[in-house]
mmCIF file of C-alpha atoms in Angstrom:
data_model
loop_
_atom_site.group_PDB
_atom_site.id
_atom_site.type_symbol
_atom_site.label_atom_id
_atom_site.label_comp_id
_atom_site.label_asym_id
_atom_site.label_seq_id
_atom_site.Cartn_x
_atom_site.Cartn_y
_atom_site.Cartn_z
ATOM 1 C CA MET A 1 -0.275 -0.243 -0.117
ATOM 2 C CA PRO A 2 0.953 3.666 -0.964
ATOM 3 C CA PRO A 3 2.212 5.373 2.252
ATOM 4 C CA ALA A 4 -0.611 8.148 1.858
ATOM 5 C CA VAL A 5 -2.982 4.751 2.176
ATOM 6 C CA LEU A 6 -1.800 3.888 5.588
ATOM 7 C CA VAL A 7 -1.379 7.179 7.229
ATOM 8 C CA LEU A 8 -5.456 7.427 6.043
ATOM 9 C CA GLY A 9 -5.600 4.386 8.128
ATOM 10 C CA ILE A 10 -3.809 5.667 10.914
ATOM 11 C CA SER A 11 -5.949 8.723 10.785
ATOM 12 C CA VAL A 12 -9.011 6.729 10.919
ATOM 13 C CA PHE A 13 -7.689 4.984 14.296
ATOM 14 C CA ALA A 14 -8.668 8.535 15.745
ATOM 15 C CA LEU A 15 -11.582 9.109 14.647
ATOM 16 C CA GLY A 16 -13.068 5.278 15.069
ATOM 17 C CA THR A 17 -11.548 5.833 18.837
ATOM 18 C CA SER A 18 -14.110 8.985 19.489
ATOM 19 C CA GLU A 19 -16.721 7.449 17.592
ATOM 20 C CA PHE A 20 -16.880 4.296 19.318
ATOM 21 C CA MET A 21 -15.354 4.696 23.134
ATOM 22 C CA LEU A 22 -18.333 5.958 24.058
ATOM 23 C CA ALA A 23 -19.497 2.831 24.391
ATOM 24 C CA GLY A 24 -17.608 2.169 27.901
ATOM 25 C CA LEU A 25 -17.809 5.432 28.854
ATOM 26 C CA LEU A 26 -21.418 5.591 29.265
ATOM 27 C CA GLN A 27 -22.082 5.101 32.588
ATOM 28 C CA PRO A 28 -19.505 7.173 33.912
ATOM 29 C CA ILE A 29 -20.679 10.101 31.321
ATOM 30 C CA ALA A 30 -24.568 8.801 32.189
ATOM 31 C CA ARG A 31 -23.762 9.264 36.287
ATOM 32 C CA ASP A 32 -21.316 12.647 36.018
ATOM 33 C CA LEU A 33 -24.062 14.625 33.692
ATOM 34 C CA HIS A 34 -27.063 12.946 35.342
ATOM 35 C CA VAL A 35 -29.049 11.757 32.730
ATOM 36 C CA SER A 36 -30.119 8.300 31.800
ATOM 37 C CA ILE A 37 -28.102 4.948 30.299
ATOM 38 C CA PRO A 38 -30.566 5.177 27.021
ATOM 39 C CA LYS A 39 -30.253 9.290 26.616
ATOM 40 C CA ALA A 40 -26.268 8.451 27.311
ATOM 41 C CA GLY A 41 -26.361 6.180 24.084
ATOM 42 C CA LEU A 42 -27.918 9.060 22.295
ATOM 43 C CA LEU A 43 -24.637 10.621 21.768
ATOM 44 C CA VAL A 44 -23.483 7.761 19.605
ATOM 45 C CA SER A 45 -27.017 8.254 17.946
ATOM 46 C CA ALA A 46 -25.811 12.385 17.592
ATOM 47 C CA PHE A 47 -22.314 10.852 16.153
ATOM 48 C CA ALA A 48 -23.928 8.989 13.545
ATOM 49 C CA VAL A 49 -26.460 11.585 13.124
ATOM 50 C CA GLY A 50 -23.764 13.969 11.689
ATOM 51 C CA MET A 51 -21.981 11.336 9.968
ATOM 52 C CA VAL A 52 -24.925 10.768 7.710
ATOM 53 C CA VAL A 53 -25.599 14.118 7.022
ATOM 54 C CA GLY A 54 -22.289 15.488 6.795
ATOM 55 C CA ALA A 55 -20.747 12.823 4.311
ATOM 56 C CA PRO A 56 -22.750 12.863 1.110
ATOM 57 C CA VAL A 57 -23.254 17.430 1.651
ATOM 58 C CA LEU A 58 -19.058 17.894 2.677
ATOM 59 C CA ALA A 59 -18.618 15.563 -0.588
ATOM 60 C CA ALA A 60 -20.089 17.761 -2.286
ATOM 61 C CA ALA A 61 -19.153 21.117 -1.221
ATOM 62 C CA THR A 62 -15.617 20.136 -1.032
ATOM 63 C CA LEU A 63 -15.673 18.519 -4.481
ATOM 64 C CA ARG A 64 -13.811 20.920 -6.834
ATOM 65 C CA LEU A 65 -11.174 21.712 -3.798
ATOM 66 C CA PRO A 66 -7.715 20.300 -3.228
ATOM 67 C CA ARG A 67 -8.554 16.914 -1.658
ATOM 68 C CA ARG A 68 -4.734 17.306 0.460
ATOM 69 C CA LEU A 69 -6.617 20.584 1.855
ATOM 70 C CA THR A 70 -9.510 18.990 2.686
ATOM 71 C CA LEU A 71 -8.452 16.541 4.822
ATOM 72 C CA ILE A 72 -6.380 18.166 6.767
ATOM 73 C CA THR A 73 -8.990 21.124 7.465
ATOM 74 C CA LEU A 74 -11.568 18.057 8.702
ATOM 75 C CA LEU A 75 -9.069 16.406 10.812
ATOM 76 C CA ALA A 76 -8.057 19.953 12.417
ATOM 77 C CA LEU A 77 -11.848 20.728 13.107
ATOM 78 C CA PHE A 78 -12.072 17.072 14.338
ATOM 79 C CA ALA A 79 -9.721 17.544 17.041
ATOM 80 C CA LEU A 80 -11.266 21.215 18.014
ATOM 81 C CA GLY A 81 -14.315 18.864 18.179
ATOM 82 C CA GLN A 82 -12.607 16.164 20.634
ATOM 83 C CA VAL A 83 -11.383 19.442 23.115
ATOM 84 C CA ALA A 84 -14.931 20.996 23.069
ATOM 85 C CA GLY A 85 -16.456 17.561 24.275
ATOM 86 C CA ALA A 86 -13.772 17.498 27.445
ATOM 87 C CA LEU A 87 -14.661 20.844 28.138
ATOM 88 C CA ALA A 88 -18.502 20.481 28.169
ATOM 89 C CA PRO A 89 -20.405 21.628 30.838
ATOM 90 C CA THR A 90 -23.416 20.221 30.230
ATOM 91 C CA TYR A 91 -24.931 16.900 28.593
ATOM 92 C CA GLY A 92 -26.052 19.735 25.580
ATOM 93 C CA VAL A 93 -22.887 20.937 24.634
ATOM 94 C CA LEU A 94 -21.625 17.136 25.181
ATOM 95 C CA PHE A 95 -24.266 16.599 22.321
ATOM 96 C CA ALA A 96 -23.501 19.555 19.901
ATOM 97 C CA SER A 97 -19.946 18.952 20.070
ATOM 98 C CA ARG A 98 -20.579 15.277 19.118
ATOM 99 C CA ILE A 99 -22.027 16.267 16.127
ATOM 100 C CA VAL A 100 -19.708 18.856 15.138
ATOM 101 C CA SER A 101 -17.520 16.242 15.175
ATOM 102 C CA ALA A 102 -19.269 13.548 13.455
ATOM 103 C CA LEU A 103 -19.259 16.025 10.942
ATOM 104 C CA ALA A 104 -15.752 16.751 10.196
ATOM 105 C CA CYS A 105 -15.416 13.094 10.698
ATOM 106 C CA ALA A 106 -17.913 11.919 7.608
ATOM 107 C CA GLY A 107 -15.901 14.746 5.953
ATOM 108 C CA PHE A 108 -12.497 12.793 6.448
ATOM 109 C CA TRP A 109 -14.015 9.169 5.647
ATOM 110 C CA ALA A 110 -15.650 9.883 2.457
ATOM 111 C CA VAL A 111 -12.644 12.014 0.553
ATOM 112 C CA GLY A 112 -10.399 9.826 2.169
ATOM 113 C CA ALA A 113 -11.814 6.863 0.670
ATOM 114 C CA ALA A 114 -11.827 8.528 -2.613
ATOM 115 C CA VAL A 115 -8.203 9.704 -2.330
ATOM 116 C CA ALA A 116 -7.485 5.768 -0.718
ATOM 117 C CA VAL A 117 -8.919 3.760 -4.121
ATOM 118 C CA SER A 118 -7.622 6.346 -6.555
ATOM 119 C CA LEU A 119 -4.195 5.261 -5.301
ATOM 120 C CA VAL A 120 -4.207 1.771 -6.061
ATOM 121 C CA PRO A 121 -5.472 -0.178 -9.262
ATOM 122 C CA VAL A 122 -9.345 -1.228 -8.989
ATOM 123 C CA THR A 123 -8.041 -4.779 -8.317
ATOM 124 C CA ALA A 124 -7.069 -3.603 -4.756
ATOM 125 C CA ARG A 125 -9.967 -1.222 -3.527
ATOM 126 C CA ALA A 126 -10.726 -4.057 -1.382
ATOM 127 C CA ARG A 127 -7.596 -3.879 0.080
ATOM 128 C CA ALA A 128 -7.269 -0.031 0.255
ATOM 129 C CA MET A 129 -10.206 -0.120 2.226
ATOM 130 C CA ALA A 130 -8.923 -2.640 4.597
ATOM 131 C CA VAL A 131 -6.435 -0.678 5.529
ATOM 132 C CA MET A 132 -8.504 2.717 6.218
ATOM 133 C CA ILE A 133 -11.066 -0.551 8.034
ATOM 134 C CA GLY A 134 -8.218 -1.621 9.747
ATOM 135 C CA GLY A 135 -7.629 1.462 11.511
ATOM 136 C CA LEU A 136 -11.101 1.539 12.524
ATOM 137 C CA SER A 137 -10.465 -1.926 14.118
ATOM 138 C CA THR A 138 -7.319 -1.409 15.901
ATOM 139 C CA ALA A 139 -9.171 1.918 17.187
ATOM 140 C CA ASN A 140 -11.458 -1.085 18.787
ATOM 141 C CA ILE A 141 -8.702 -3.261 20.219
ATOM 142 C CA LEU A 142 -6.444 -0.246 21.583
ATOM 143 C CA GLY A 143 -8.125 3.013 21.506
ATOM 144 C CA VAL A 144 -12.086 2.009 22.739
ATOM 145 C CA PRO A 145 -10.131 0.337 25.330
ATOM 146 C CA ALA A 146 -7.895 2.422 26.635
ATOM 147 C CA GLY A 147 -10.741 5.630 26.443
ATOM 148 C CA SER A 148 -12.921 3.179 28.799
ATOM 149 C CA LEU A 149 -10.047 2.558 31.407
ATOM 150 C CA LEU A 150 -8.995 6.690 31.136
ATOM 151 C CA GLY A 151 -12.877 7.383 32.323
ATOM 152 C CA GLN A 152 -12.878 4.668 35.252
ATOM 153 C CA HIS A 153 -9.545 6.121 36.263
ATOM 154 C CA ALA A 154 -8.933 9.745 35.077
ATOM 155 C CA GLY A 155 -12.794 10.452 34.723
ATOM 156 C CA TRP A 156 -14.385 10.392 30.782
ATOM 157 C CA ARG A 157 -12.798 13.887 29.502
ATOM 158 C CA SER A 158 -9.990 12.608 29.538
ATOM 159 C CA ALA A 159 -10.790 10.469 26.805
ATOM 160 C CA PHE A 160 -11.606 12.862 25.242
ATOM 161 C CA TRP A 161 -8.551 14.896 25.541
ATOM 162 C CA ALA A 162 -6.515 12.120 24.515
ATOM 163 C CA VAL A 163 -8.576 12.021 21.342
ATOM 164 C CA ALA A 164 -7.785 15.333 20.862
ATOM 165 C CA ALA A 165 -3.981 14.657 21.120
ATOM 166 C CA LEU A 166 -4.283 11.676 18.584
ATOM 167 C CA SER A 167 -6.553 14.060 16.041
ATOM 168 C CA ALA A 168 -3.167 16.321 16.290
ATOM 169 C CA LEU A 169 -0.320 13.413 15.307
ATOM 170 C CA ALA A 170 -2.663 11.853 12.501
ATOM 171 C CA LEU A 171 -2.791 15.537 11.237
ATOM 172 C CA ALA A 172 0.602 15.969 11.620
ATOM 173 C CA GLY A 173 0.983 12.433 8.789
ATOM 174 C CA VAL A 174 -1.399 13.765 6.398
ATOM 175 C CA ILE A 175 0.194 17.073 6.616
ATOM 176 C CA ALA A 176 3.742 15.304 5.286
ATOM 177 C CA LEU A 177 2.162 11.825 3.326
ATOM 178 C CA VAL A 178 -0.964 12.941 1.911
ATOM 179 C CA PRO A 179 0.204 13.572 -1.842
ATOM 180 C CA ARG A 180 -0.697 17.346 -3.380
ATOM 181 C CA THR A 181 -3.197 17.200 -5.806
ATOM 182 C CA ASP A 182 -4.869 19.785 -7.945
ATOM 183 C CA PRO A 183 -8.475 19.542 -9.180
ATOM 184 C CA ALA A 184 -8.719 18.368 -12.059
ATOM 185 C CA LYS A 185 -9.200 20.521 -15.570
ATOM 186 C CA GLY A 186 -11.939 20.424 -18.653
ATOM 187 C CA ALA A 187 -13.501 17.054 -19.200
ATOM 188 C CA GLU A 188 -12.384 15.660 -15.574
ATOM 189 C CA ARG A 189 -13.375 18.577 -13.946
ATOM 190 C CA PRO A 190 -16.187 16.774 -11.181
ATOM 191 C CA ARG A 191 -18.931 17.891 -11.332
ATOM 192 C CA LEU A 192 -22.264 17.163 -9.048
ATOM 193 C CA ARG A 193 -24.518 16.800 -11.604
ATOM 194 C CA ARG A 194 -22.794 13.729 -13.308
ATOM 195 C CA GLU A 195 -21.743 12.371 -9.642
ATOM 196 C CA LEU A 196 -25.135 12.368 -8.704
ATOM 197 C CA GLY A 197 -26.366 10.098 -11.418
ATOM 198 C CA ILE A 198 -24.959 7.474 -9.427
ATOM 199 C CA TYR A 199 -28.466 7.570 -7.012
ATOM 200 C CA ARG A 200 -30.386 6.531 -10.714
ATOM 201 C CA ASP A 201 -29.093 3.091 -9.649
ATOM 202 C CA LYS A 202 -30.966 0.300 -8.112
ATOM 203 C CA GLN A 203 -27.890 -1.431 -7.226
ATOM 204 C CA VAL A 204 -26.593 1.555 -5.131
ATOM 205 C CA TRP A 205 -29.505 1.945 -3.097
ATOM 206 C CA PHE A 206 -29.427 -2.357 -2.951
ATOM 207 C CA ASN A 207 -26.322 -1.689 -1.385
ATOM 208 C CA VAL A 208 -26.910 1.429 0.886
ATOM 209 C CA VAL A 209 -29.898 -0.634 2.529
ATOM 210 C CA THR A 210 -27.275 -3.616 3.322
ATOM 211 C CA ILE A 211 -25.179 -1.434 4.817
ATOM 212 C CA ALA A 212 -27.787 0.668 6.846
ATOM 213 C CA LEU A 213 -29.065 -2.967 8.344
ATOM 214 C CA ASN A 214 -25.714 -4.702 8.933
ATOM 215 C CA ALA A 215 -24.851 -1.408 10.723
ATOM 216 C CA ALA A 216 -27.888 -1.510 12.192
ATOM 217 C CA ALA A 217 -27.936 -4.427 13.630
ATOM 218 C CA VAL A 218 -24.128 -4.880 15.059
ATOM 219 C CA PHE A 219 -24.850 -1.167 17.212
ATOM 220 C CA ALA A 220 -27.933 -1.954 18.096
ATOM 221 C CA VAL A 221 -25.526 -4.307 20.820
ATOM 222 C CA PHE A 222 -22.572 -2.486 20.620
ATOM 223 C CA SER A 223 -23.551 0.594 22.311
ATOM 224 C CA TYR A 224 -25.056 -1.452 25.225
ATOM 225 C CA LEU A 225 -22.199 -3.766 25.313
ATOM 226 C CA GLY A 226 -21.337 -2.566 28.757
ATOM 227 C CA PRO A 227 -24.125 -2.247 31.200
ATOM 228 C CA PHE A 228 -25.576 -5.938 28.840
ATOM 229 C CA LEU A 229 -22.297 -7.370 30.250
ATOM 230 C CA THR A 230 -22.265 -5.997 33.136
ATOM 231 C CA GLU A 231 -25.622 -6.321 34.584
ATOM 232 C CA VAL A 232 -26.891 -9.772 32.269
ATOM 233 C CA SER A 233 -23.812 -11.606 32.240
ATOM 234 C CA GLY A 234 -22.711 -10.602 35.639
ATOM 235 C CA LEU A 235 -18.821 -9.344 34.404
ATOM 236 C CA PRO A 236 -16.964 -6.392 36.704
ATOM 237 C CA GLU A 237 -17.090 -2.634 35.433
ATOM 238 C CA HIS A 238 -12.997 -3.364 35.694
ATOM 239 C CA ARG A 239 -13.509 -6.425 32.817
ATOM 240 C CA LEU A 240 -15.509 -4.217 30.156
ATOM 241 C CA PRO A 241 -12.219 -3.004 28.739
ATOM 242 C CA THR A 242 -10.573 -6.089 28.308
ATOM 243 C CA VAL A 243 -13.970 -7.498 26.795
ATOM 244 C CA LEU A 244 -14.202 -4.470 24.421
ATOM 245 C CA ALA A 245 -10.522 -4.895 23.485
ATOM 246 C CA LEU A 246 -11.374 -8.552 22.446
ATOM 247 C CA PHE A 247 -14.277 -7.215 20.060
ATOM 248 C CA GLY A 248 -11.583 -4.929 18.506
ATOM 249 C CA ALA A 249 -9.304 -7.808 17.980
ATOM 250 C CA GLY A 250 -12.334 -9.726 16.397
ATOM 251 C CA GLY A 251 -12.532 -6.464 14.068
ATOM 252 C CA LEU A 252 -8.979 -6.291 13.452
ATOM 253 C CA ILE A 253 -9.280 -10.024 12.169
ATOM 254 C CA GLY A 254 -12.776 -9.970 10.358
ATOM 255 C CA THR A 255 -11.342 -6.386 8.674
ATOM 256 C CA VAL A 256 -7.675 -8.864 7.569
ATOM 257 C CA ILE A 257 -9.857 -11.826 6.304
ATOM 258 C CA GLY A 258 -12.412 -9.542 4.588
ATOM 259 C CA GLY A 259 -9.753 -7.832 3.111
ATOM 260 C CA ARG A 260 -8.084 -10.515 1.516
ATOM 261 C CA ILE A 261 -10.863 -12.798 -0.014
ATOM 262 C CA SER A 262 -13.364 -9.732 -0.945
ATOM 263 C CA ASP A 263 -11.972 -8.651 -4.271
ATOM 264 C CA GLY A 264 -12.080 -11.909 -5.476
ATOM 265 C CA HIS A 265 -15.727 -13.220 -3.186
ATOM 266 C CA LEU A 266 -16.861 -9.868 -3.193
ATOM 267 C CA LEU A 267 -20.798 -11.188 -2.917
ATOM 268 C CA GLY A 268 -19.669 -14.697 -1.027
ATOM 269 C CA THR A 269 -18.411 -12.719 1.515
ATOM 270 C CA ILE A 270 -21.189 -10.172 2.020
ATOM 271 C CA TYR A 271 -23.501 -12.944 2.636
ATOM 272 C CA GLY A 272 -21.454 -15.167 4.699
ATOM 273 C CA GLY A 273 -20.206 -12.367 6.996
ATOM 274 C CA ILE A 274 -24.005 -11.114 7.552
ATOM 275 C CA ALA A 275 -25.629 -14.099 8.095
ATOM 276 C CA ALA A 276 -23.044 -15.185 10.868
ATOM 277 C CA SER A 277 -23.420 -11.620 12.497
ATOM 278 C CA ALA A 278 -26.999 -13.181 12.946
ATOM 279 C CA CYS A 279 -25.620 -16.587 14.049
ATOM 280 C CA ALA A 280 -23.513 -14.949 16.825
ATOM 281 C CA LEU A 281 -26.966 -12.187 17.838
ATOM 282 C CA ALA A 282 -29.166 -14.498 18.628
ATOM 283 C CA LEU A 283 -26.559 -17.129 20.368
ATOM 284 C CA LEU A 284 -25.961 -14.083 22.386
ATOM 285 C CA ALA A 285 -29.631 -14.075 23.117
ATOM 286 C CA LEU A 286 -29.791 -17.423 24.419
ATOM 287 C CA LEU A 287 -26.611 -17.158 26.034
ATOM 288 C CA ALA A 288 -26.321 -13.760 27.837
ATOM 289 C CA ARG A 289 -26.070 -15.085 31.127
ATOM 290 C CA SER A 290 -23.011 -17.081 30.878
ATOM 291 C CA PRO A 291 -20.030 -14.588 31.125
ATOM 292 C CA VAL A 292 -17.842 -16.922 29.083
ATOM 293 C CA ALA A 293 -20.270 -17.374 25.765
ATOM 294 C CA ALA A 294 -21.039 -13.344 26.217
ATOM 295 C CA VAL A 295 -17.534 -12.713 26.387
ATOM 296 C CA GLY A 296 -16.316 -15.361 23.131
ATOM 297 C CA LEU A 297 -19.690 -13.734 21.354
ATOM 298 C CA ALA A 298 -18.550 -10.229 21.525
ATOM 299 C CA LEU A 299 -15.161 -11.308 19.793
ATOM 300 C CA LEU A 300 -16.639 -13.713 17.021
ATOM 301 C CA LEU A 301 -19.102 -10.645 16.439
ATOM 302 C CA GLY A 302 -16.089 -8.834 16.147
ATOM 303 C CA VAL A 303 -15.434 -10.431 13.491
ATOM 304 C CA THR A 304 -17.919 -10.965 11.078
ATOM 305 C CA ALA A 305 -18.755 -7.516 11.433
ATOM 306 C CA PHE A 306 -16.144 -6.151 9.918
ATOM 307 C CA MET A 307 -15.375 -9.014 7.764
ATOM 308 C CA THR A 308 -18.329 -7.639 5.092
ATOM 309 C CA ALA A 309 -16.690 -4.069 5.912
ATOM 310 C CA PRO A 310 -14.265 -3.717 2.939
ATOM 311 C CA ALA A 311 -16.702 -5.325 0.228
ATOM 312 C CA LEU A 312 -19.316 -3.772 0.913
ATOM 313 C CA ASN A 313 -16.991 -0.797 0.196
ATOM 314 C CA ALA A 314 -15.735 -2.428 -2.408
ATOM 315 C CA ARG A 315 -18.923 -2.895 -4.376
ATOM 316 C CA MET A 316 -20.233 0.159 -3.694
ATOM 317 C CA PHE A 317 -17.293 1.888 -5.802
ATOM 318 C CA ASN A 318 -17.641 -0.691 -8.311
ATOM 319 C CA GLU A 319 -21.579 0.098 -8.622
ATOM 320 C CA ALA A 320 -20.595 4.152 -8.564
ATOM 321 C CA ASP A 321 -17.477 3.775 -10.082
ATOM 322 C CA ALA A 322 -18.004 7.294 -12.036
ATOM 323 C CA ALA A 323 -18.272 9.125 -8.987
ATOM 324 C CA PRO A 324 -15.752 8.280 -6.370
ATOM 325 C CA THR A 325 -16.204 10.921 -3.477
ATOM 326 C CA LEU A 326 -20.017 10.616 -3.574
ATOM 327 C CA ALA A 327 -19.410 6.698 -3.369
ATOM 328 C CA GLY A 328 -16.866 7.050 -0.340
ATOM 329 C CA ALA A 329 -19.719 9.488 1.061
ATOM 330 C CA THR A 330 -22.998 7.221 0.000
ATOM 331 C CA THR A 331 -21.145 4.340 2.060
ATOM 332 C CA THR A 332 -20.114 6.571 5.003
ATOM 333 C CA SER A 333 -23.836 7.597 5.266
ATOM 334 C CA SER A 334 -25.031 3.996 5.166
ATOM 335 C CA PHE A 335 -22.545 2.847 8.039
ATOM 336 C CA ASN A 336 -23.927 5.806 10.040
ATOM 337 C CA ILE A 337 -27.397 5.559 9.132
ATOM 338 C CA GLY A 338 -27.271 1.547 10.322
ATOM 339 C CA ASN A 339 -24.940 3.404 13.683
ATOM 340 C CA THR A 340 -27.889 6.081 14.588
ATOM 341 C CA MET A 341 -31.124 3.641 13.812
ATOM 342 C CA GLY A 342 -28.960 0.823 16.032
ATOM 343 C CA PRO A 343 -28.908 2.664 19.104
ATOM 344 C CA TRP A 344 -32.250 4.286 18.948
ATOM 345 C CA LEU A 345 -33.412 0.679 18.124
ATOM 346 C CA GLY A 346 -32.379 -0.397 21.294
ATOM 347 C CA GLY A 347 -33.024 2.395 23.783
ATOM 348 C CA LEU A 348 -36.251 1.854 22.514
ATOM 349 C CA VAL A 349 -36.128 -2.080 23.706
ATOM 350 C CA ILE A 350 -34.659 -1.397 27.061
ATOM 351 C CA SER A 351 -37.310 1.334 27.530
ATOM 352 C CA ALA A 352 -39.725 -0.715 27.295
ATOM 353 C CA GLY A 353 -38.749 -2.891 29.560
ATOM 354 C CA TRP A 354 -37.728 -5.865 27.383
ATOM 355 C CA GLY A 355 -34.146 -5.893 28.918
ATOM 356 C CA TYR A 356 -30.679 -6.118 27.315
ATOM 357 C CA GLN A 357 -31.177 -9.921 25.889
ATOM 358 C CA ALA A 358 -33.733 -8.217 23.771
ATOM 359 C CA VAL A 359 -31.800 -5.513 21.812
ATOM 360 C CA ALA A 360 -29.629 -8.777 20.904
ATOM 361 C CA TRP A 361 -32.868 -10.398 18.865
ATOM 362 C CA THR A 362 -32.924 -6.753 17.634
ATOM 363 C CA GLY A 363 -29.673 -7.405 16.561
ATOM 364 C CA ALA A 364 -30.392 -10.481 14.852
ATOM 365 C CA ALA A 365 -33.383 -9.579 13.269
ATOM 366 C CA LEU A 366 -31.677 -6.690 11.238
ATOM 367 C CA ALA A 367 -28.975 -8.744 10.138
ATOM 368 C CA ALA A 368 -31.226 -11.617 8.286
ATOM 369 C CA ALA A 369 -33.145 -8.569 7.186
ATOM 370 C CA GLY A 370 -29.394 -7.839 5.393
ATOM 371 C CA VAL A 371 -29.038 -11.497 4.241
ATOM 372 C CA GLY A 372 -32.490 -11.062 2.478
ATOM 373 C CA THR A 373 -31.535 -7.257 0.814
ATOM 374 C CA THR A 374 -28.197 -8.945 -0.040
ATOM 375 C CA ALA A 375 -30.507 -11.691 -2.090
ATOM 376 C CA LEU A 376 -32.873 -9.246 -3.854
ATOM 377 C CA ALA A 377 -30.017 -7.544 -4.996
ATOM 378 C CA SER A 378 -28.143 -10.413 -6.798
ATOM 379 C CA LEU A 379 -31.809 -11.693 -7.785
ATOM 380 C CA THR A 380 -32.537 -7.932 -9.562
ATOM 381 C CA ARG A 381 -29.222 -7.846 -10.967
ATOM 382 C CA ARG A 382 -29.459 -11.323 -12.922
ATOM 383 C CA ARG A 383 -33.028 -10.152 -13.832
ATOM 384 C CA ASP A 384 -32.118 -7.352 -15.347
ATOM 385 C CA ARG A 385 -29.431 -8.917 -17.278
ATOM 386 C CA ARG A 386 -31.538 -11.027 -18.430
ATOM 387 C CA ARG A 387 -33.793 -8.558 -19.830
ATOM 388 C CA ARG A 388 -30.266 -6.539 -21.747
ATOM 389 C CA ALA A 389 -30.337 -10.184 -23.558
ATOM 390 C CA LEU A 390 -33.525 -10.318 -25.308
ATOM 391 C CA SER A 391 -33.359 -7.426 -25.701
ATOM 392 C CA LEU A 392 -30.305 -7.520 -27.861
ATOM 393 C CA ASP A 393 -31.701 -10.952 -29.584
ATOM 394 C CA CYS A 394 -34.945 -9.924 -30.337
ATOM 395 C CA PRO A 395 -34.750 -6.258 -31.493
ATOM 396 C CA ALA A 396 -38.114 -4.709 -31.877
ATOM 397 C CA ALA A 397 -38.667 -5.074 -35.892
ATOM 398 C CA ALA A 398 -39.563 -1.697 -37.739
ATOM 399 C CA PRO A 399 -42.882 -0.754 -38.850
ATOM 400 C CA ALA A 400 -42.767 -1.681 -42.531
ATOM 401 C CA SER A 401 -43.420 1.300 -44.806
ATOM 402 C CA VAL A 402 -42.760 2.211 -47.965
ATOM 403 C CA GLY A 403 -38.881 4.002 -48.316
ATOM 404 C CA ALA A 404 -38.766 2.366 -44.741
ATOM 405 C CA ALA A 405 -34.703 2.163 -42.819
ATOM 406 C CA ALA A 406 -33.863 -0.987 -42.197
ATOM 407 C CA PRO A 407 -34.584 -2.306 -38.695
ATOM 408 C CA ARG A 408 -30.897 -1.960 -36.861
ATOM 409 C CA PRO A 409 -30.038 -4.195 -33.368
#
């Protein structure tokens, strides 16, 4: 991989640490700011909503700007958002800081993904995306547990300060290693209308729904994994960083596997990964009261959830090859629609009094639906190909008339 792709993966480590570390900080944040656990969980949704909105909006707004300058600006804004979160005096201010950070994170993901795939051959797109997603997996192995540990021993605000420092280091790497690029001119100049044309493709929308369902399935459980393990499985709270690290280790394993096999087996990886997530979530619901089973299934869920990510990213870029910036933005938004929907649905289930095990059942149902949309996309593609083949084999006859031109295929 080019060094620029590697430094983008390192940057994503900082972004991912901020996005996911709240799974281990919900309880101290709720206690300090005097809010309920479901309300604290909405901070996860706030970040995801900012990602959903920010990715396409910022991708469109910066379409004709130099990509390196855009990455630098967004990463600096993200670092400032972490500082604001660390200083937040109230829940409302913390909520707003999460949205601002998410907007910057979304734009960075969208532009960064476009830069990553532009630096490698088409046949290595999944591997390039695996490097970026690997930063996210590593954030779950190191960043999220470290944030949880800091939250327990130095206060939850210290975790935000640590991410601000990580962001500053990532910013230095981007400045040093991402190549300067001038905006394309003439026929190659990016045009918003042309890029928006990807949304006329049914396969793009199938991929959006599949990505959102897959992410919602995982985040419905992951956002409440801390209280799930302490209140249902009986794990002591000081063990949470270890379990979160195991989830992240599973994510890194899954990312490596997905990056290796996705370029050659795209749909098979998507089918297998989402189906395996559905099984892991169902087993988690059934075996939730066993600490050993719950910890093992958290590791397995990390593997299955992240194994599909390179394939889902590569599939979107393949379907929307003429619009790489909006393809990256659409993928980012799709994942975060799921990241918004999952914690929201999980909070509804908990508030209804159905317990944390019902959250795992909800995740399993969402993953099963993701398998269904993948199958529907495949059937639709085959049907469309058959129709095109028939239209070429059997051209419509031209009306017979004097002087009429011969029919053409």
